[in-house]
Short mmCIF file of N, CA and C in Angstrom, two decimals:
data_model
loop_
_atom_site.label_atom_id
_atom_site.label_comp_id
_atom_site.label_asym_id
_atom_site.label_seq_id
_atom_site.Cartn_x
_atom_site.Cartn_y
_atom_site.Cartn_z
N VAL E 1188 84.37 114.98 112.00
CA VAL E 1188 84.97 113.97 111.57
C VAL E 1188 84.51 113.20 112.32
N THR E 1189 83.98 111.98 111.48
CA THR E 1189 83.64 110.64 112.10
C THR E 1189 84.66 109.38 111.67
N PRO E 1190 85.49 109.11 112.65
CA PRO E 1190 86.48 107.98 112.40
C PRO E 1190 85.72 106.78 111.45
N VAL E 1191 86.64 106.47 110.55
CA VAL E 1191 85.87 105.41 109.56
C VAL E 1191 85.59 104.09 110.45
N HIS E 1192 86.61 103.96 111.46
CA HIS E 1192 86.48 102.68 112.13
C HIS E 1192 85.34 102.41 112.89
N THR E 1193 84.62 103.61 113.07
CA THR E 1193 83.35 103.82 114.15
C THR E 1193 82.15 103.34 113.14
N LEU E 1194 81.92 103.43 111.78
CA LEU E 1194 81.07 103.02 111.00
C LEU E 1194 80.87 101.62 110.68
N ASN E 1195 79.86 101.20 110.74
CA ASN E 1195 79.39 99.86 110.24
C ASN E 1195 79.03 99.87 108.76
N LEU E 1196 79.83 99.61 108.08
CA LEU E 1196 79.39 99.50 106.48
C LEU E 1196 79.56 98.26 105.91
N SER E 1197 79.25 97.22 106.84
CA SER E 1197 79.45 95.89 106.10
C SER E 1197 78.38 95.63 105.49
N LYS E 1198 77.32 96.17 105.38
CA LYS E 1198 75.91 95.92 104.48
C LYS E 1198 76.11 96.41 103.22
N CYS E 1199 77.23 97.16 102.80
CA CYS E 1199 77.51 97.63 101.54
C CYS E 1199 78.19 96.55 100.71
N ARG E 1200 77.68 96.62 99.58
CA ARG E 1200 77.71 95.23 98.63
C ARG E 1200 79.21 95.52 97.81
N SER E 1201 79.57 96.65 97.74
CA SER E 1201 81.06 96.86 97.00
C SER E 1201 82.07 96.19 97.97
N LYS E 1202 83.25 96.03 96.99
CA LYS E 1202 84.38 95.20 97.58
C LYS E 1202 85.56 96.35 97.90
N LEU E 1203 85.25 97.40 98.24
CA LEU E 1203 86.15 98.32 98.97
C LEU E 1203 86.51 97.96 100.47
N ASN E 1204 87.76 97.82 100.46
CA ASN E 1204 88.38 97.36 101.71
C ASN E 1204 89.47 98.16 102.55
N HIS E 1205 89.98 99.06 101.74
CA HIS E 1205 90.98 99.99 102.13
C HIS E 1205 90.49 101.35 102.22
N PRO E 1206 90.26 101.67 103.52
CA PRO E 1206 89.77 103.26 103.70
C PRO E 1206 90.96 104.26 103.45
N LYS E 1207 90.52 105.48 102.58
CA LYS E 1207 91.62 106.20 102.49
C LYS E 1207 91.41 107.59 103.45
N ARG E 1208 90.16 107.73 104.14
CA ARG E 1208 90.08 108.87 104.68
C ARG E 1208 88.78 108.54 105.88
N ASP E 1209 88.83 109.61 106.87
CA ASP E 1209 87.40 109.32 107.73
C ASP E 1209 86.31 110.11 106.94
N LEU E 1210 85.25 109.89 107.73
CA LEU E 1210 83.98 110.59 107.10
C LEU E 1210 84.21 112.19 107.54
N GLU E 1211 84.52 113.15 106.61
CA GLU E 1211 84.41 114.52 106.80
C GLU E 1211 83.06 114.93 106.70
N TRP E 1212 82.81 116.15 107.38
CA TRP E 1212 81.51 116.52 106.90
C TRP E 1212 81.45 118.28 106.73
N ARG E 1213 80.80 118.59 105.75
CA ARG E 1213 80.85 119.86 105.31
C ARG E 1213 80.52 120.81 106.37
N GLU E 1214 79.48 120.69 107.25
CA GLU E 1214 79.02 121.73 108.22
C GLU E 1214 79.11 121.17 109.45
N ARG E 1215 78.09 120.43 109.82
CA ARG E 1215 77.91 119.73 111.29
C ARG E 1215 77.87 118.20 110.97
N GLU E 1216 78.36 117.51 111.98
CA GLU E 1216 78.40 116.04 111.81
C GLU E 1216 77.07 115.40 111.85
N LEU E 1217 76.79 114.65 110.83
CA LEU E 1217 75.51 113.81 110.55
C LEU E 1217 75.64 112.62 111.31
N GLN E 1218 74.61 111.73 111.28
CA GLN E 1218 74.75 110.46 111.74
C GLN E 1218 74.26 109.65 110.40
N VAL E 1219 74.96 108.52 110.19
CA VAL E 1219 74.59 107.60 108.80
C VAL E 1219 73.52 106.74 109.36
N ASN E 1220 72.46 106.71 108.60
CA ASN E 1220 71.07 106.08 109.26
C ASN E 1220 71.64 104.48 108.64
N PRO E 1221 71.69 103.59 109.40
CA PRO E 1221 71.97 102.42 109.01
C PRO E 1221 70.88 101.79 108.21
N ASP E 1222 69.73 102.10 108.32
CA ASP E 1222 68.80 101.56 107.48
C ASP E 1222 68.64 102.16 106.22
N ASP E 1223 69.60 103.34 105.95
CA ASP E 1223 69.12 104.04 104.61
C ASP E 1223 70.55 103.51 103.52
N SER E 1224 70.21 102.69 102.62
CA SER E 1224 71.23 102.07 101.87
C SER E 1224 72.12 103.18 101.24
N TYR E 1225 71.43 104.31 100.68
CA TYR E 1225 72.10 105.34 99.96
C TYR E 1225 73.11 105.97 100.98
N GLN E 1226 72.81 106.27 102.19
CA GLN E 1226 73.68 106.84 102.96
C GLN E 1226 74.94 106.00 103.31
N ARG E 1227 74.64 104.66 103.60
CA ARG E 1227 75.73 103.74 103.85
C ARG E 1227 76.55 103.75 102.68
N ARG E 1228 76.20 103.64 101.43
CA ARG E 1228 76.96 103.48 100.26
C ARG E 1228 77.60 104.95 100.14
N ALA E 1229 77.08 105.93 100.05
CA ALA E 1229 77.72 107.37 99.98
C ALA E 1229 78.77 107.12 101.19
N ALA E 1230 78.58 106.82 102.32
CA ALA E 1230 79.77 106.74 103.31
C ALA E 1230 80.77 105.97 102.97
N LYS E 1231 80.67 104.73 102.36
CA LYS E 1231 81.80 103.87 101.78
C LYS E 1231 82.41 104.62 100.66
N ILE E 1232 81.77 105.02 99.93
CA ILE E 1232 82.31 105.70 98.69
C ILE E 1232 83.17 106.95 99.10
N TYR E 1233 82.85 107.66 99.96
CA TYR E 1233 83.42 108.72 100.47
C TYR E 1233 84.85 108.21 101.30
N THR E 1234 84.79 107.21 102.20
CA THR E 1234 85.85 106.82 102.92
C THR E 1234 86.75 105.92 102.28
N HIS E 1235 86.23 105.39 101.04
CA HIS E 1235 87.24 104.35 100.39
C HIS E 1235 87.45 104.79 98.77
N GLY E 1236 87.09 105.99 98.49
CA GLY E 1236 87.38 106.20 97.12
C GLY E 1236 88.18 107.41 96.97
N TYR E 1237 88.34 107.86 95.76
CA TYR E 1237 89.38 108.88 95.17
C TYR E 1237 88.74 110.41 95.02
N GLU E 1238 89.28 111.35 95.59
CA GLU E 1238 88.95 112.63 95.25
C GLU E 1238 89.12 112.81 93.75
N VAL E 1239 88.09 113.78 93.24
CA VAL E 1239 88.20 114.09 91.70
C VAL E 1239 89.05 115.23 91.41
N GLY E 1240 88.96 116.15 92.56
CA GLY E 1240 89.69 117.37 92.48
C GLY E 1240 88.81 118.50 91.50
N PRO E 1241 89.44 119.58 91.57
CA PRO E 1241 88.70 120.64 91.02
C PRO E 1241 88.16 120.57 89.64
N LEU E 1242 89.22 119.81 88.84
CA LEU E 1242 88.98 119.77 87.36
C LEU E 1242 87.54 118.97 87.02
N LEU E 1243 87.17 117.86 87.70
CA LEU E 1243 86.23 117.06 87.37
C LEU E 1243 85.21 117.11 88.32
N GLU E 1244 85.47 117.73 89.31
CA GLU E 1244 84.25 117.96 90.46
C GLU E 1244 82.88 118.12 89.64
N CYS E 1245 81.75 117.33 90.36
CA CYS E 1245 80.48 117.17 89.63
C CYS E 1245 79.93 118.86 89.88
N THR E 1246 78.71 119.14 89.42
CA THR E 1246 78.18 120.35 89.47
C THR E 1246 77.69 120.72 91.09
N ARG E 1247 76.81 119.56 91.77
CA ARG E 1247 76.56 119.75 92.87
C ARG E 1247 77.58 120.03 93.73
N CYS E 1248 78.82 119.28 93.71
CA CYS E 1248 79.78 119.51 94.58
C CYS E 1248 80.56 120.92 94.56
N ARG E 1249 80.66 121.17 93.37
CA ARG E 1249 81.38 122.79 93.00
C ARG E 1249 80.25 123.70 93.66
N ASN E 1250 79.17 123.34 93.94
CA ASN E 1250 78.24 124.41 94.39
C ASN E 1250 77.96 124.00 95.88
N SER E 1251 78.91 123.25 96.52
CA SER E 1251 78.69 122.90 98.09
C SER E 1251 77.33 122.37 98.34
N ILE E 1252 76.90 121.34 97.51
CA ILE E 1252 75.74 120.73 97.76
C ILE E 1252 76.02 119.36 98.43
N GLY E 1253 75.76 118.90 99.31
CA GLY E 1253 75.88 117.57 99.99
C GLY E 1253 76.70 117.65 101.32
N PRO E 1254 76.65 116.60 101.87
CA PRO E 1254 77.44 116.58 103.44
C PRO E 1254 78.63 116.64 103.40
N PHE E 1255 79.29 116.40 102.04
CA PHE E 1255 80.73 115.91 102.32
C PHE E 1255 81.63 117.19 101.51
N PRO E 1256 82.70 117.50 101.96
CA PRO E 1256 83.37 118.79 101.63
C PRO E 1256 84.23 118.29 100.26
N LYS E 1257 84.31 117.35 100.02
CA LYS E 1257 85.11 116.65 98.74
C LYS E 1257 84.48 116.03 97.69
N CYS E 1258 84.45 116.14 96.57
CA CYS E 1258 83.89 115.12 95.44
C CYS E 1258 84.58 113.73 95.23
N VAL E 1259 84.11 112.55 95.65
CA VAL E 1259 84.63 111.52 95.74
C VAL E 1259 83.93 110.36 95.11
N VAL E 1260 84.61 109.66 94.17
CA VAL E 1260 84.12 108.69 93.60
C VAL E 1260 84.79 107.40 93.67
N ALA E 1261 84.33 106.07 93.70
CA ALA E 1261 85.20 105.06 94.02
C ALA E 1261 84.90 103.94 92.98
N TYR E 1262 85.77 102.92 92.95
CA TYR E 1262 85.75 101.93 91.96
C TYR E 1262 86.53 100.62 92.82
N ASP E 1263 86.00 99.39 92.34
CA ASP E 1263 86.48 98.01 92.60
C ASP E 1263 86.78 97.46 91.54
N GLU E 1264 87.44 96.21 91.47
CA GLU E 1264 87.55 95.43 90.71
C GLU E 1264 86.58 95.22 89.33
N GLN E 1265 85.36 95.40 89.63
CA GLN E 1265 84.33 95.32 88.81
C GLN E 1265 84.03 96.57 87.99
N GLY E 1266 84.58 98.00 88.75
CA GLY E 1266 84.43 99.27 87.89
C GLY E 1266 83.88 99.99 88.90
N TYR E 1267 83.27 101.28 88.32
CA TYR E 1267 82.96 102.39 89.07
C TYR E 1267 81.60 101.88 89.98
N ILE E 1268 81.71 102.55 91.37
CA ILE E 1268 80.66 102.08 92.13
C ILE E 1268 79.64 103.36 91.81
N ALA E 1269 78.19 102.82 91.92
CA ALA E 1269 77.21 103.77 91.70
C ALA E 1269 77.20 104.30 90.41
N ARG E 1270 77.74 103.63 89.43
CA ARG E 1270 77.96 104.04 87.90
C ARG E 1270 78.93 105.31 88.02
N GLY E 1271 79.86 105.38 88.81
CA GLY E 1271 80.38 106.78 88.75
C GLY E 1271 79.83 108.02 89.37
N CYS E 1272 78.82 107.97 90.25
CA CYS E 1272 78.24 109.14 90.57
C CYS E 1272 79.24 109.26 92.08
N CYS E 1273 78.97 110.52 92.46
CA CYS E 1273 79.84 111.03 93.61
C CYS E 1273 79.22 110.60 94.89
N ALA E 1274 79.93 110.58 96.12
CA ALA E 1274 79.30 110.59 97.38
C ALA E 1274 78.26 111.25 97.67
N ASN E 1275 78.42 112.70 97.42
CA ASN E 1275 77.48 113.34 97.77
C ASN E 1275 76.19 113.39 96.99
N CYS E 1276 76.15 112.89 95.66
CA CYS E 1276 75.02 112.79 95.02
C CYS E 1276 74.14 111.50 95.56
N VAL E 1277 75.38 110.49 95.85
CA VAL E 1277 74.53 109.27 96.15
C VAL E 1277 73.74 109.49 97.86
N TRP E 1278 74.43 110.13 98.39
CA TRP E 1278 73.66 110.53 99.78
C TRP E 1278 72.54 110.84 99.70
N TYR E 1279 72.08 111.93 98.72
CA TYR E 1279 70.94 112.66 98.41
C TYR E 1279 69.99 111.92 97.47
N HIS E 1280 70.42 110.49 97.17
CA HIS E 1280 69.49 109.60 96.14
C HIS E 1280 69.47 110.49 94.91
N ARG E 1281 70.66 111.29 94.39
CA ARG E 1281 70.30 112.03 93.35
C ARG E 1281 71.66 111.52 92.02
N THR E 1282 71.51 110.04 92.27
CA THR E 1282 72.47 109.77 91.01
C THR E 1282 72.05 110.03 89.86
N ASP E 1283 70.86 110.17 89.37
CA ASP E 1283 70.27 110.75 88.10
C ASP E 1283 70.68 112.10 87.71
N VAL E 1284 71.19 112.75 88.45
CA VAL E 1284 71.84 114.29 88.22
C VAL E 1284 73.33 114.33 88.32
N CYS E 1285 74.23 113.44 88.84
CA CYS E 1285 75.50 113.80 89.12
C CYS E 1285 76.35 113.72 87.72
N THR E 1286 76.92 114.90 87.32
CA THR E 1286 77.60 115.21 86.44
C THR E 1286 78.64 114.40 86.17
N LEU E 1287 79.22 113.43 87.11
CA LEU E 1287 80.34 112.65 86.70
C LEU E 1287 79.97 111.30 86.17
N ARG E 1288 78.78 111.44 86.09
CA ARG E 1288 78.27 110.00 85.40
C ARG E 1288 78.58 110.11 83.85
N ASN E 1289 78.51 111.22 83.31
CA ASN E 1289 79.04 111.53 82.12
C ASN E 1289 79.49 113.03 81.71
N PRO E 1290 80.58 113.24 81.54
CA PRO E 1290 81.51 111.67 81.39
C PRO E 1290 82.18 111.41 82.36
N LEU E 1291 82.41 110.21 82.43
CA LEU E 1291 83.26 109.62 83.72
C LEU E 1291 84.44 110.31 83.85
N PRO E 1292 85.00 109.94 85.20
CA PRO E 1292 86.30 110.67 85.44
C PRO E 1292 87.56 110.26 84.33
N CYS E 1293 87.52 108.98 84.12
CA CYS E 1293 88.67 108.46 83.00
C CYS E 1293 88.35 109.22 81.64
N ALA E 1294 87.01 109.19 81.22
CA ALA E 1294 86.90 109.83 79.98
C ALA E 1294 87.34 111.57 79.85
N ALA E 1295 86.75 112.00 81.07
CA ALA E 1295 87.14 113.59 81.25
C ALA E 1295 88.49 114.02 81.07
N LEU E 1296 89.37 112.92 81.87
CA LEU E 1296 90.74 113.37 81.82
C LEU E 1296 91.22 112.73 80.38
N ALA E 1297 90.94 111.57 79.74
CA ALA E 1297 91.53 111.47 78.54
C ALA E 1297 91.18 112.76 77.54
N GLU E 1298 89.96 113.09 77.43
CA GLU E 1298 89.77 114.20 76.67
C GLU E 1298 90.67 115.48 76.76
N ALA E 1299 91.00 115.77 78.02
CA ALA E 1299 91.62 116.93 78.59
C ALA E 1299 93.16 116.47 78.27
N LYS E 1300 93.68 115.26 77.84
CA LYS E 1300 94.74 114.81 77.89
C LYS E 1300 95.61 114.88 79.05
N LEU E 1301 95.01 114.29 80.18
CA LEU E 1301 95.85 114.66 81.44
C LEU E 1301 95.89 113.01 81.78
N PRO E 1302 97.01 112.92 82.78
CA PRO E 1302 97.33 111.59 83.33
C PRO E 1302 96.21 110.73 83.93
N MET E 1303 96.05 109.75 83.88
CA MET E 1303 94.91 108.92 84.32
C MET E 1303 94.88 108.74 85.87
N GLY E 1304 96.29 108.58 86.38
CA GLY E 1304 96.24 108.40 87.80
C GLY E 1304 95.38 107.15 88.34
N PRO E 1305 94.93 107.24 89.19
CA PRO E 1305 94.29 105.91 89.84
C PRO E 1305 92.82 105.69 89.16
N TRP E 1306 92.36 106.50 88.19
CA TRP E 1306 91.55 106.29 87.27
C TRP E 1306 91.67 105.39 86.15
N GLY E 1307 92.90 105.05 85.96
CA GLY E 1307 93.50 104.08 84.87
C GLY E 1307 92.52 102.49 85.10
N GLN E 1308 92.77 102.33 86.28
CA GLN E 1308 92.05 100.83 86.61
C GLN E 1308 90.77 100.87 86.33
N ALA E 1309 90.15 102.06 86.97
CA ALA E 1309 88.76 102.17 86.87
C ALA E 1309 88.12 101.91 85.32
N CYS E 1310 89.11 102.62 84.66
CA CYS E 1310 88.85 102.64 83.23
C CYS E 1310 88.81 101.48 82.23
N ALA E 1311 90.10 100.84 83.01
CA ALA E 1311 90.29 99.31 82.28
C ALA E 1311 89.29 98.51 82.79
N ASN E 1312 88.67 98.52 83.97
CA ASN E 1312 87.54 97.69 84.53
C ASN E 1312 86.17 97.99 84.09
N TYR E 1313 85.66 98.92 83.81
CA TYR E 1313 84.43 99.48 83.81
C TYR E 1313 84.13 99.97 82.06
N CYS E 1314 85.08 100.51 81.56
CA CYS E 1314 85.21 101.11 80.22
C CYS E 1314 85.87 100.10 79.11
N PHE E 1315 86.36 99.21 79.80
CA PHE E 1315 87.28 97.96 79.04
C PHE E 1315 88.44 98.86 78.37
N GLY E 1316 89.00 99.83 79.14
CA GLY E 1316 90.18 100.68 78.59
C GLY E 1316 90.01 101.59 77.40
N GLU E 1317 88.57 101.73 77.42
CA GLU E 1317 88.34 102.80 75.88
C GLU E 1317 89.01 104.19 75.99
N HIS E 1318 89.51 104.50 77.32
CA HIS E 1318 89.99 105.84 77.30
C HIS E 1318 91.48 105.77 77.66
N LEU E 1319 92.11 104.83 77.51
CA LEU E 1319 93.52 104.65 77.94
C LEU E 1319 94.16 104.93 76.77
#
């Protein structure tokens, strides 16, 4: 575990200001390369985002691919960060294959007729409330 207060994530452009967890590693502790914008963004998504849970996990997270043990997506007042991709896919620059991009968490929850929880605000901001 890397405590979130030890990370310099100030170069991340998102407006995520309230960390929810420290940086947890699946196997061994890695270092966030401060020059790699994908790693910085992934660390910010993981520490400040919401765990999607087993129902919505992306395929890569379900198969334990990526440095983080949880499938986490983040949003700010403008909507989903990284177009709804999870922190693990962002870390490895695989935003093109993250299965959370389509359907987005709010769309998947609406289709399953499950409560939106924290995803309602992301849907309102990013999808203009289409799934509410």
